[in-house]
Amino acid sequence: QSYSIPIPKYDKDFSDKQQIKDAIMDNDFLKNIDASQVRELVDSMYSKSIAAGEFVIREGEVGAHLYVSAAGEFAVMQQGKVLDKMGAGKAFGELAILYNCTRTASIRVLSEAARVWVLDRRVFQQIMMCTGLQRIENSVNFLRSVPLLMNLSEELLAKIADVLELEFYAAGTYIIRQGTAGDSFFLISQGNVRVTQKLTPTSPEETELRTLSRGDYFGEQALINEDKRTANIIALSPGVECLTLDRDSFKRLIGDLCELKEKDY
Ligand code: PCG
């Protein structure tokens, strides 16, 4: 690919990653982007502070960036009139980037200490150009490295890859709480978690059972036994990235694996 440009990555903490991911998934024009591409978009955005009163986007101009509001308040304006206001966690500027049209509205900063996440159009296009096949291959390569799934067929791994969701958790977050209902199965793609348990429902003390890392899974018990979560799962520093399956996909695609059915801690 002679036109390809390098895809830059910017370190950010896991709550920032989740904020960007949630904003992308909440945007009607972006929400169908595949999990592996969302991860790349998240990694490639960089932070920019903008002073109160400044314009992030001006109506009629050619668009070169996609944004996610990180902090502060913003006005959406057309012909000098405020149409709407928005706070943190919104993706904007996607139309000119997706459809190569000029900016359809202006975005102006209303508050002090406003900050946005920025993605350059060429990087966006580069990430989106990665074909369906390449995308599935990326996820399948990860899935094949998970010991639990190692022996599954390529076809089944591709089906799993197709329905995975991406989730980020900041250090210290309870990803799962013992005793609550749960509908997801988790594969760790980055970071480490602590597994803890209360011996009785009312005991204040939690005992540490183990830590889990990249390639490990958790959350199968409540799905297999149709019961409450049996332990706590806590994200360790600097944060955790998981790929998740909902209950139906779990049942349909991997619920029959002997290793899961026979798992006895
Ligand atoms: P689930 O659904 O009960 O949610 C908590 C998860 O912690 C549990 O599934 C297991 O996947 C995981 N886990 C890891 N180690 C242990 C352990 O020693 N005991 C239990 N009960 N769960 C564990």
JSON list of N, CA and C in Angstrom, two decimals, residues 38-115:
[
{"chain": "A", "resi": 38, "resn": "VAL", "atom": "N", "xyz": [-12.20, 0.24, 16.47]},
{"chain": "A", "resi": 38, "resn": "VAL", "atom": "CA", "xyz": [-12.46, 1.18, 17.56]},
{"chain": "A", "resi": 38, "resn": "VAL", "atom": "C", "xyz": [-11.23, 1.28, 18.45]},
{"chain": "A", "resi": 39, "resn": "ARG", "atom": "N", "xyz": [-10.60, 0.14, 18.72]},
{"chain": "A", "resi": 39, "resn": "ARG", "atom": "CA", "xyz": [-9.41, 0.16, 19.56]},
{"chain": "A", "resi": 39, "resn": "ARG", "atom": "C", "xyz": [-8.32, 1.02, 18.93]},
{"chain": "A", "resi": 40, "resn": "GLU", "atom": "N", "xyz": [-8.15, 0.91, 17.63]},
{"chain": "A", "resi": 40, "resn": "GLU", "atom": "CA", "xyz": [-7.12, 1.72, 16.95]},
{"chain": "A", "resi": 40, "resn": "GLU", "atom": "C", "xyz": [-7.47, 3.20, 16.98]},
{"chain": "A", "resi": 41, "resn": "LEU", "atom": "N", "xyz": [-8.75, 3.52, 16.76]},
{"chain": "A", "resi": 41, "resn": "LEU", "atom": "CA", "xyz": [-9.16, 4.92, 16.82]},
{"chain": "A", "resi": 41, "resn": "LEU", "atom": "C", "xyz": [-8.87, 5.49, 18.20]},
{"chain": "A", "resi": 42, "resn": "VAL", "atom": "N", "xyz": [-9.23, 4.73, 19.23]},
{"chain": "A", "resi": 42, "resn": "VAL", "atom": "CA", "xyz": [-9.02, 5.16, 20.62]},
{"chain": "A", "resi": 42, "resn": "VAL", "atom": "C", "xyz": [-7.54, 5.46, 20.86]},
{"chain": "A", "resi": 43, "resn": "ASP", "atom": "N", "xyz": [-6.68, 4.53, 20.42]},
{"chain": "A", "resi": 43, "resn": "ASP", "atom": "CA", "xyz": [-5.24, 4.69, 20.66]},
{"chain": "A", "resi": 43, "resn": "ASP", "atom": "C", "xyz": [-4.64, 5.87, 19.88]},
{"chain": "A", "resi": 44, "resn": "SER", "atom": "N", "xyz": [-5.25, 6.21, 18.75]},
{"chain": "A", "resi": 44, "resn": "SER", "atom": "CA", "xyz": [-4.65, 7.22, 17.86]},
{"chain": "A", "resi": 44, "resn": "SER", "atom": "C", "xyz": [-5.14, 8.64, 18.13]},
{"chain": "A", "resi": 45, "resn": "MET", "atom": "N", "xyz": [-6.06, 8.82, 19.08]},
{"chain": "A", "resi": 45, "resn": "MET", "atom": "CA", "xyz": [-6.52, 10.18, 19.38]},
{"chain": "A", "resi": 45, "resn": "MET", "atom": "C", "xyz": [-5.56, 10.84, 20.36]},
{"chain": "A", "resi": 46, "resn": "TYR", "atom": "N", "xyz": [-5.37, 12.14, 20.21]},
{"chain": "A", "resi": 46, "resn": "TYR", "atom": "CA", "xyz": [-4.51, 12.86, 21.15]},
{"chain": "A", "resi": 46, "resn": "TYR", "atom": "C", "xyz": [-5.29, 14.00, 21.78]},
{"chain": "A", "resi": 47, "resn": "SER", "atom": "N", "xyz": [-4.79, 14.47, 22.93]},
{"chain": "A", "resi": 47, "resn": "SER", "atom": "CA", "xyz": [-5.53, 15.44, 23.73]},
{"chain": "A", "resi": 47, "resn": "SER", "atom": "C", "xyz": [-5.14, 16.86, 23.35]},
{"chain": "A", "resi": 48, "resn": "LYS", "atom": "N", "xyz": [-6.13, 17.76, 23.33]},
{"chain": "A", "resi": 48, "resn": "LYS", "atom": "CA", "xyz": [-5.84, 19.16, 23.01]},
{"chain": "A", "resi": 48, "resn": "LYS", "atom": "C", "xyz": [-6.72, 20.05, 23.89]},
{"chain": "A", "resi": 49, "resn": "SER", "atom": "N", "xyz": [-6.11, 21.03, 24.55]},
{"chain": "A", "resi": 49, "resn": "SER", "atom": "CA", "xyz": [-6.88, 21.97, 25.37]},
{"chain": "A", "resi": 49, "resn": "SER", "atom": "C", "xyz": [-7.30, 23.14, 24.50]},
{"chain": "A", "resi": 50, "resn": "ILE", "atom": "N", "xyz": [-8.49, 23.66, 24.73]},
{"chain": "A", "resi": 50, "resn": "ILE", "atom": "CA", "xyz": [-8.99, 24.78, 23.93]},
{"chain": "A", "resi": 50, "resn": "ILE", "atom": "C", "xyz": [-9.60, 25.84, 24.86]},
{"chain": "A", "resi": 51, "resn": "ALA", "atom": "N", "xyz": [-9.23, 27.09, 24.60]},
{"chain": "A", "resi": 51, "resn": "ALA", "atom": "CA", "xyz": [-9.67, 28.19, 25.47]},
{"chain": "A", "resi": 51, "resn": "ALA", "atom": "C", "xyz": [-11.15, 28.51, 25.25]},
{"chain": "A", "resi": 52, "resn": "ALA", "atom": "N", "xyz": [-11.79, 29.03, 26.30]},
{"chain": "A", "resi": 52, "resn": "ALA", "atom": "CA", "xyz": [-13.19, 29.43, 26.22]},
{"chain": "A", "resi": 52, "resn": "ALA", "atom": "C", "xyz": [-13.36, 30.45, 25.08]},
{"chain": "A", "resi": 53, "resn": "GLY", "atom": "N", "xyz": [-14.44, 30.30, 24.31]},
{"chain": "A", "resi": 53, "resn": "GLY", "atom": "CA", "xyz": [-14.71, 31.25, 23.23]},
{"chain": "A", "resi": 53, "resn": "GLY", "atom": "C", "xyz": [-14.15, 30.84, 21.88]},
{"chain": "A", "resi": 54, "resn": "GLU", "atom": "N", "xyz": [-13.15, 29.94, 21.89]},
{"chain": "A", "resi": 54, "resn": "GLU", "atom": "CA", "xyz": [-12.55, 29.49, 20.63]},
{"chain": "A", "resi": 54, "resn": "GLU", "atom": "C", "xyz": [-13.50, 28.55, 19.88]},
{"chain": "A", "resi": 55, "resn": "PHE", "atom": "N", "xyz": [-13.31, 28.49, 18.56]},
{"chain": "A", "resi": 55, "resn": "PHE", "atom": "CA", "xyz": [-14.04, 27.54, 17.74]},
{"chain": "A", "resi": 55, "resn": "PHE", "atom": "C", "xyz": [-13.20, 26.28, 17.53]},
{"chain": "A", "resi": 56, "resn": "VAL", "atom": "N", "xyz": [-13.80, 25.12, 17.78]},
{"chain": "A", "resi": 56, "resn": "VAL", "atom": "CA", "xyz": [-13.12, 23.86, 17.47]},
{"chain": "A", "resi": 56, "resn": "VAL", "atom": "C", "xyz": [-13.32, 23.57, 15.98]},
{"chain": "A", "resi": 57, "resn": "ILE", "atom": "N", "xyz": [-14.54, 23.86, 15.51]},
{"chain": "A", "resi": 57, "resn": "ILE", "atom": "CA", "xyz": [-14.92, 23.63, 14.11]},
{"chain": "A", "resi": 57, "resn": "ILE", "atom": "C", "xyz": [-15.66, 24.86, 13.63]},
{"chain": "A", "resi": 58, "resn": "ARG", "atom": "N", "xyz": [-15.39, 25.28, 12.38]},
{"chain": "A", "resi": 58, "resn": "ARG", "atom": "CA", "xyz": [-16.15, 26.39, 11.78]},
{"chain": "A", "resi": 58, "resn": "ARG", "atom": "C", "xyz": [-16.97, 25.89, 10.59]},
{"chain": "A", "resi": 59, "resn": "GLU", "atom": "N", "xyz": [-18.25, 26.21, 10.62]},
{"chain": "A", "resi": 59, "resn": "GLU", "atom": "CA", "xyz": [-19.17, 25.87, 9.54]},
{"chain": "A", "resi": 59, "resn": "GLU", "atom": "C", "xyz": [-18.58, 26.30, 8.19]},
{"chain": "A", "resi": 60, "resn": "GLY", "atom": "N", "xyz": [-18.70, 25.43, 7.19]},
{"chain": "A", "resi": 60, "resn": "GLY", "atom": "CA", "xyz": [-18.26, 25.78, 5.85]},
{"chain": "A", "resi": 60, "resn": "GLY", "atom": "C", "xyz": [-16.82, 25.45, 5.54]},
{"chain": "A", "resi": 61, "resn": "GLU", "atom": "N", "xyz": [-16.01, 25.20, 6.58]},
{"chain": "A", "resi": 61, "resn": "GLU", "atom": "CA", "xyz": [-14.61, 24.87, 6.32]},
{"chain": "A", "resi": 61, "resn": "GLU", "atom": "C", "xyz": [-14.45, 23.40, 5.95]},
{"chain": "A", "resi": 62, "resn": "VAL", "atom": "N", "xyz": [-13.30, 23.09, 5.38]},
{"chain": "A", "resi": 62, "resn": "VAL", "atom": "CA", "xyz": [-12.99, 21.70, 5.07]},
{"chain": "A", "resi": 62, "resn": "VAL", "atom": "C", "xyz": [-12.56, 21.03, 6.38]},
{"chain": "A", "resi": 63, "resn": "GLY", "atom": "N", "xyz": [-13.06, 19.84, 6.63]},
{"chain": "A", "resi": 63, "resn": "GLY", "atom": "CA", "xyz": [-12.75, 19.18, 7.91]},
{"chain": "A", "resi": 63, "resn": "GLY", "atom": "C", "xyz": [-11.51, 18.31, 7.82]},
{"chain": "A", "resi": 64, "resn": "ALA", "atom": "N", "xyz": [-10.65, 18.43, 8.80]},
{"chain": "A", "resi": 64, "resn": "ALA", "atom": "CA", "xyz": [-9.44, 17.60, 8.81]},
{"chain": "A", "resi": 64, "resn": "ALA", "atom": "C", "xyz": [-9.36, 16.73, 10.06]},
{"chain": "A", "resi": 65, "resn": "HIS", "atom": "N", "xyz": [-10.32, 16.89, 11.00]},
{"chain": "A", "resi": 65, "resn": "HIS", "atom": "CA", "xyz": [-10.22, 16.14, 12.26]},
{"chain": "A", "resi": 65, "resn": "HIS", "atom": "C", "xyz": [-11.58, 15.64, 12.74]},
{"chain": "A", "resi": 66, "resn": "LEU", "atom": "N", "xyz": [-11.52, 14.53, 13.44]},
{"chain": "A", "resi": 66, "resn": "LEU", "atom": "CA", "xyz": [-12.68, 14.01, 14.17]},
{"chain": "A", "resi": 66, "resn": "LEU", "atom": "C", "xyz": [-12.39, 14.26, 15.65]},
{"chain": "A", "resi": 67, "resn": "TYR", "atom": "N", "xyz": [-13.42, 14.62, 16.41]},
{"chain": "A", "resi": 67, "resn": "TYR", "atom": "CA", "xyz": [-13.20, 14.97, 17.82]},
{"chain": "A", "resi": 67, "resn": "TYR", "atom": "C", "xyz": [-14.09, 14.18, 18.76]},
{"chain": "A", "resi": 68, "resn": "VAL", "atom": "N", "xyz": [-13.62, 14.05, 19.99]},
{"chain": "A", "resi": 68, "resn": "VAL", "atom": "CA", "xyz": [-14.47, 13.60, 21.10]},
{"chain": "A", "resi": 68, "resn": "VAL", "atom": "C", "xyz": [-14.27, 14.63, 22.22]},
{"chain": "A", "resi": 69, "resn": "SER", "atom": "N", "xyz": [-15.36, 15.16, 22.74]},
{"chain": "A", "resi": 69, "resn": "SER", "atom": "CA", "xyz": [-15.21, 16.12, 23.85]},
{"chain": "A", "resi": 69, "resn": "SER", "atom": "C", "xyz": [-14.74, 15.37, 25.10]},
{"chain": "A", "resi": 70, "resn": "ALA", "atom": "N", "xyz": [-13.66, 15.88, 25.71]},
{"chain": "A", "resi": 70, "resn": "ALA", "atom": "CA", "xyz": [-13.08, 15.21, 26.88]},
{"chain": "A", "resi": 70, "resn": "ALA", "atom": "C", "xyz": [-13.51, 15.90, 28.17]},
{"chain": "A", "resi": 71, "resn": "ALA", "atom": "N", "xyz": [-13.62, 17.23, 28.13]},
{"chain": "A", "resi": 71, "resn": "ALA", "atom": "CA", "xyz": [-14.02, 18.00, 29.31]},
{"chain": "A", "resi": 71, "resn": "ALA", "atom": "C", "xyz": [-14.54, 19.35, 28.86]},
{"chain": "A", "resi": 72, "resn": "GLY", "atom": "N", "xyz": [-15.47, 19.92, 29.64]},
{"chain": "A", "resi": 72, "resn": "GLY", "atom": "CA", "xyz": [-15.98, 21.25, 29.34]},
{"chain": "A", "resi": 72, "resn": "GLY", "atom": "C", "xyz": [-17.33, 21.23, 28.65]},
{"chain": "A", "resi": 73, "resn": "GLU", "atom": "N", "xyz": [-17.78, 22.43, 28.28]},
{"chain": "A", "resi": 73, "resn": "GLU", "atom": "CA", "xyz": [-19.08, 22.56, 27.61]},
{"chain": "A", "resi": 73, "resn": "GLU", "atom": "C", "xyz": [-18.89, 23.19, 26.23]},
{"chain": "A", "resi": 74, "resn": "PHE", "atom": "N", "xyz": [-19.67, 22.73, 25.28]},
{"chain": "A", "resi": 74, "resn": "PHE", "atom": "CA", "xyz": [-19.52, 23.15, 23.89]},
{"chain": "A", "resi": 74, "resn": "PHE", "atom": "C", "xyz": [-20.88, 23.53, 23.31]},
{"chain": "A", "resi": 75, "resn": "ALA", "atom": "N", "xyz": [-20.89, 24.51, 22.40]},
{"chain": "A", "resi": 75, "resn": "ALA", "atom": "CA", "xyz": [-22.13, 24.88, 21.70]},
{"chain": "A", "resi": 75, "resn": "ALA", "atom": "C", "xyz": [-22.04, 24.41, 20.26]},
{"chain": "A", "resi": 76, "resn": "VAL", "atom": "N", "xyz": [-23.15, 23.86, 19.77]},
{"chain": "A", "resi": 76, "resn": "VAL", "atom": "CA", "xyz": [-23.28, 23.53, 18.35]},
{"chain": "A", "resi": 76, "resn": "VAL", "atom": "C", "xyz": [-24.02, 24.68, 17.69]},
{"chain": "A", "resi": 77, "resn": "MET", "atom": "N", "xyz": [-23.42, 25.31, 16.69]},
{"chain": "A", "resi": 77, "resn": "MET", "atom": "CA", "xyz": [-24.00, 26.54, 16.12]},
{"chain": "A", "resi": 77, "resn": "MET", "atom": "C", "xyz": [-24.13, 26.46, 14.60]},
{"chain": "A", "resi": 78, "resn": "GLN", "atom": "N", "xyz": [-25.21, 27.08, 14.09]},
{"chain": "A", "resi": 78, "resn": "GLN", "atom": "CA", "xyz": [-25.36, 27.26, 12.65]},
{"chain": "A", "resi": 78, "resn": "GLN", "atom": "C", "xyz": [-25.76, 28.70, 12.40]},
{"chain": "A", "resi": 79, "resn": "GLN", "atom": "N", "xyz": [-25.06, 29.34, 11.49]},
{"chain": "A", "resi": 79, "resn": "GLN", "atom": "CA", "xyz": [-25.30, 30.76, 11.19]},
{"chain": "A", "resi": 79, "resn": "GLN", "atom": "C", "xyz": [-25.46, 31.61, 12.45]},
{"chain": "A", "resi": 80, "resn": "GLY", "atom": "N", "xyz": [-24.53, 31.38, 13.37]},
{"chain": "A", "resi": 80, "resn": "GLY", "atom": "CA", "xyz": [-24.49, 32.21, 14.58]},
{"chain": "A", "resi": 80, "resn": "GLY", "atom": "C", "xyz": [-25.50, 31.86, 15.64]},
{"chain": "A", "resi": 81, "resn": "LYS", "atom": "N", "xyz": [-26.39, 30.92, 15.37]},
{"chain": "A", "resi": 81, "resn": "LYS", "atom": "CA", "xyz": [-27.40, 30.53, 16.36]},
{"chain": "A", "resi": 81, "resn": "LYS", "atom": "C", "xyz": [-27.01, 29.23, 17.04]},
{"chain": "A", "resi": 82, "resn": "VAL", "atom": "N", "xyz": [-27.20, 29.20, 18.37]},
{"chain": "A", "resi": 82, "resn": "VAL", "atom": "CA", "xyz": [-26.89, 27.97, 19.10]},
{"chain": "A", "resi": 82, "resn": "VAL", "atom": "C", "xyz": [-28.02, 26.96, 18.91]},
{"chain": "A", "resi": 83, "resn": "LEU", "atom": "N", "xyz": [-27.68, 25.79, 18.35]},
{"chain": "A", "resi": 83, "resn": "LEU", "atom": "CA", "xyz": [-28.69, 24.75, 18.11]},
{"chain": "A", "resi": 83, "resn": "LEU", "atom": "C", "xyz": [-28.76, 23.80, 19.29]},
{"chain": "A", "resi": 84, "resn": "ASP", "atom": "N", "xyz": [-27.62, 23.61, 19.92]},
{"chain": "A", "resi": 84, "resn": "ASP", "atom": "CA", "xyz": [-27.54, 22.57, 20.93]},
{"chain": "A", "resi": 84, "resn": "ASP", "atom": "C", "xyz": [-26.29, 22.82, 21.78]},
{"chain": "A", "resi": 85, "resn": "LYS", "atom": "N", "xyz": [-26.28, 22.24, 22.98]},
{"chain": "A", "resi": 85, "resn": "LYS", "atom": "CA", "xyz": [-25.07, 22.29, 23.80]},
{"chain": "A", "resi": 85, "resn": "LYS", "atom": "C", "xyz": [-24.69, 20.87, 24.15]},
{"chain": "A", "resi": 86, "resn": "MET", "atom": "N", "xyz": [-23.40, 20.66, 24.32]},
{"chain": "A", "resi": 86, "resn": "MET", "atom": "CA", "xyz": [-22.98, 19.31, 24.72]},
{"chain": "A", "resi": 86, "resn": "MET", "atom": "C", "xyz": [-21.83, 19.36, 25.71]},
{"chain": "A", "resi": 87, "resn": "GLY", "atom": "N", "xyz": [-21.78, 18.33, 26.54]},
{"chain": "A", "resi": 87, "resn": "GLY", "atom": "CA", "xyz": [-20.71, 18.21, 27.53]},
{"chain": "A", "resi": 87, "resn": "GLY", "atom": "C", "xyz": [-19.66, 17.21, 27.08]},
{"chain": "A", "resi": 88, "resn": "ALA", "atom": "N", "xyz": [-18.99, 16.60, 28.04]},
{"chain": "A", "resi": 88, "resn": "ALA", "atom": "CA", "xyz": [-17.93, 15.63, 27.73]},
{"chain": "A", "resi": 88, "resn": "ALA", "atom": "C", "xyz": [-18.51, 14.33, 27.20]},
{"chain": "A", "resi": 89, "resn": "GLY", "atom": "N", "xyz": [-17.71, 13.62, 26.42]},
{"chain": "A", "resi": 89, "resn": "GLY", "atom": "CA", "xyz": [-18.10, 12.28, 25.99]},
{"chain": "A", "resi": 89, "resn": "GLY", "atom": "C", "xyz": [-18.92, 12.22, 24.72]},
{"chain": "A", "resi": 90, "resn": "LYS", "atom": "N", "xyz": [-18.84, 13.25, 23.87]},
{"chain": "A", "resi": 90, "resn": "LYS", "atom": "CA", "xyz": [-19.57, 13.24, 22.60]},
{"chain": "A", "resi": 90, "resn": "LYS", "atom": "C", "xyz": [-18.59, 13.26, 21.43]},
{"chain": "A", "resi": 91, "resn": "ALA", "atom": "N", "xyz": [-18.85, 12.42, 20.44]},
{"chain": "A", "resi": 91, "resn": "ALA", "atom": "CA", "xyz": [-18.04, 12.46, 19.22]},
{"chain": "A", "resi": 91, "resn": "ALA", "atom": "C", "xyz": [-18.65, 13.48, 18.29]},
{"chain": "A", "resi": 92, "resn": "PHE", "atom": "N", "xyz": [-17.82, 14.32, 17.67]},
{"chain": "A", "resi": 92, "resn": "PHE", "atom": "CA", "xyz": [-18.35, 15.27, 16.68]},
{"chain": "A", "resi": 92, "resn": "PHE", "atom": "C", "xyz": [-17.32, 15.55, 15.59]},
{"chain": "A", "resi": 93, "resn": "GLY", "atom": "N", "xyz": [-17.82, 16.13, 14.50]},
{"chain": "A", "resi": 93, "resn": "GLY", "atom": "CA", "xyz": [-16.93, 16.38, 13.37]},
{"chain": "A", "resi": 93, "resn": "GLY", "atom": "C", "xyz": [-16.81, 15.18, 12.45]},
{"chain": "A", "resi": 94, "resn": "GLU", "atom": "N", "xyz": [-17.69, 14.18, 12.68]},
{"chain": "A", "resi": 94, "resn": "GLU", "atom": "CA", "xyz": [-17.58, 12.94, 11.91]},
{"chain": "A", "resi": 94, "resn": "GLU", "atom": "C", "xyz": [-18.12, 13.08, 10.49]},
{"chain": "A", "resi": 95, "resn": "LEU", "atom": "N", "xyz": [-19.07, 13.98, 10.28]},
{"chain": "A", "resi": 95, "resn": "LEU", "atom": "CA", "xyz": [-19.72, 14.03, 8.95]},
{"chain": "A", "resi": 95, "resn": "LEU", "atom": "C", "xyz": [-18.74, 14.45, 7.86]},
{"chain": "A", "resi": 96, "resn": "ALA", "atom": "N", "xyz": [-17.98, 15.52, 8.10]},
{"chain": "A", "resi": 96, "resn": "ALA", "atom": "CA", "xyz": [-17.04, 15.99, 7.08]},
{"chain": "A", "resi": 96, "resn": "ALA", "atom": "C", "xyz": [-15.93, 14.96, 6.85]},
{"chain": "A", "resi": 97, "resn": "ILE", "atom": "N", "xyz": [-15.63, 14.19, 7.88]},
{"chain": "A", "resi": 97, "resn": "ILE", "atom": "CA", "xyz": [-14.58, 13.18, 7.76]},
{"chain": "A", "resi": 97, "resn": "ILE", "atom": "C", "xyz": [-15.09, 11.96, 7.00]},
{"chain": "A", "resi": 98, "resn": "LEU", "atom": "N", "xyz": [-16.33, 11.56, 7.30]},
{"chain": "A", "resi": 98, "resn": "LEU", "atom": "CA", "xyz": [-16.89, 10.37, 6.65]},
{"chain": "A", "resi": 98, "resn": "LEU", "atom": "C", "xyz": [-17.30, 10.66, 5.21]},
{"chain": "A", "resi": 99, "resn": "TYR", "atom": "N", "xyz": [-17.87, 11.82, 4.98]},
{"chain": "A", "resi": 99, "resn": "TYR", "atom": "CA", "xyz": [-18.50, 12.07, 3.68]},
{"chain": "A", "resi": 99, "resn": "TYR", "atom": "C", "xyz": [-17.78, 13.12, 2.85]},
{"chain": "A", "resi": 100, "resn": "ASN", "atom": "N", "xyz": [-16.59, 13.56, 3.35]},
{"chain": "A", "resi": 100, "resn": "ASN", "atom": "CA", "xyz": [-15.80, 14.50, 2.58]},
{"chain": "A", "resi": 100, "resn": "ASN", "atom": "C", "xyz": [-16.57, 15.75, 2.19]},
{"chain": "A", "resi": 101, "resn": "CYS", "atom": "N", "xyz": [-17.47, 16.21, 3.03]},
{"chain": "A", "resi": 101, "resn": "CYS", "atom": "CA", "xyz": [-18.21, 17.44, 2.77]},
{"chain": "A", "resi": 101, "resn": "CYS", "atom": "C", "xyz": [-17.63, 18.53, 3.67]},
{"chain": "A", "resi": 102, "resn": "THR", "atom": "N", "xyz": [-18.06, 19.78, 3.49]},
{"chain": "A", "resi": 102, "resn": "THR", "atom": "CA", "xyz": [-17.57, 20.84, 4.38]},
{"chain": "A", "resi": 102, "resn": "THR", "atom": "C", "xyz": [-18.34, 20.77, 5.69]},
{"chain": "A", "resi": 103, "resn": "ARG", "atom": "N", "xyz": [-17.80, 21.43, 6.71]},
{"chain": "A", "resi": 103, "resn": "ARG", "atom": "CA", "xyz": [-18.41, 21.38, 8.04]},
{"chain": "A", "resi": 103, "resn": "ARG", "atom": "C", "xyz": [-19.84, 21.91, 7.99]},
{"chain": "A", "resi": 104, "resn": "THR", "atom": "N", "xyz": [-20.76, 21.15, 8.56]},
{"chain": "A", "resi": 104, "resn": "THR", "atom": "CA", "xyz": [-22.18, 21.51, 8.48]},
{"chain": "A", "resi": 104, "resn": "THR", "atom": "C", "xyz": [-22.62, 22.38, 9.65]},
{"chain": "A", "resi": 105, "resn": "ALA", "atom": "N", "xyz": [-21.76, 22.54, 10.65]},
{"chain": "A", "resi": 105, "resn": "ALA", "atom": "CA", "xyz": [-22.08, 23.38, 11.80]},
{"chain": "A", "resi": 105, "resn": "ALA", "atom": "C", "xyz": [-20.77, 23.81, 12.46]},
{"chain": "A", "resi": 106, "resn": "SER", "atom": "N", "xyz": [-20.85, 24.82, 13.33]},
{"chain": "A", "resi": 106, "resn": "SER", "atom": "CA", "xyz": [-19.68, 25.22, 14.11]},
{"chain": "A", "resi": 106, "resn": "SER", "atom": "C", "xyz": [-19.78, 24.63, 15.50]},
{"chain": "A", "resi": 107, "resn": "ILE", "atom": "N", "xyz": [-18.61, 24.39, 16.11]},
{"chain": "A", "resi": 107, "resn": "ILE", "atom": "CA", "xyz": [-18.57, 23.96, 17.51]},
{"chain": "A", "resi": 107, "resn": "ILE", "atom": "C", "xyz": [-17.70, 24.96, 18.26]},
{"chain": "A", "resi": 108, "resn": "ARG", "atom": "N", "xyz": [-18.26, 25.56, 19.28]},
{"chain": "A", "resi": 108, "resn": "ARG", "atom": "CA", "xyz": [-17.55, 26.59, 20.03]},
{"chain": "A", "resi": 108, "resn": "ARG", "atom": "C", "xyz": [-17.46, 26.23, 21.50]},
{"chain": "A", "resi": 109, "resn": "VAL", "atom": "N", "xyz": [-16.30, 26.54, 22.10]},
{"chain": "A", "resi": 109, "resn": "VAL", "atom": "CA", "xyz": [-16.09, 26.21, 23.51]},
{"chain": "A", "resi": 109, "resn": "VAL", "atom": "C", "xyz": [-16.78, 27.25, 24.38]},
{"chain": "A", "resi": 110, "resn": "LEU", "atom": "N", "xyz": [-17.60, 26.78, 25.34]},
{"chain": "A", "resi": 110, "resn": "LEU", "atom": "CA", "xyz": [-18.34, 27.69, 26.22]},
{"chain": "A", "resi": 110, "resn": "LEU", "atom": "C", "xyz": [-17.67, 27.86, 27.58]},
{"chain": "A", "resi": 111, "resn": "SER", "atom": "N", "xyz": [-16.93, 26.83, 28.02]},
{"chain": "A", "resi": 111, "resn": "SER", "atom": "CA", "xyz": [-16.43, 26.87, 29.41]},
{"chain": "A", "resi": 111, "resn": "SER", "atom": "C", "xyz": [-14.90, 26.96, 29.44]},
{"chain": "A", "resi": 112, "resn": "GLU", "atom": "N", "xyz": [-14.38, 27.27, 30.64]},
{"chain": "A", "resi": 112, "resn": "GLU", "atom": "CA", "xyz": [-12.93, 27.22, 30.85]},
{"chain": "A", "resi": 112, "resn": "GLU", "atom": "C", "xyz": [-12.49, 25.75, 30.91]},
{"chain": "A", "resi": 113, "resn": "ALA", "atom": "N", "xyz": [-11.21, 25.53, 30.75]},
{"chain": "A", "resi": 113, "resn": "ALA", "atom": "CA", "xyz": [-10.61, 24.19, 30.91]},
{"chain": "A", "resi": 113, "resn": "ALA", "atom": "C", "xyz": [-11.26, 23.13, 30.02]},
{"chain": "A", "resi": 114, "resn": "ALA", "atom": "N", "xyz": [-11.61, 23.52, 28.80]},
{"chain": "A", "resi": 114, "resn": "ALA", "atom": "CA", "xyz": [-12.18, 22.54, 27.88]},
{"chain": "A", "resi": 114, "resn": "ALA", "atom": "C", "xyz": [-11.05, 21.76, 27.20]},
{"chain": "A", "resi": 115, "resn": "ARG", "atom": "N", "xyz": [-11.35, 20.52, 26.92]},
{"chain": "A", "resi": 115, "resn": "ARG", "atom": "CA", "xyz": [-10.35, 19.66, 26.28]},
{"chain": "A", "resi": 115, "resn": "ARG", "atom": "C", "xyz": [-11.06, 18.72, 25.30]}
]
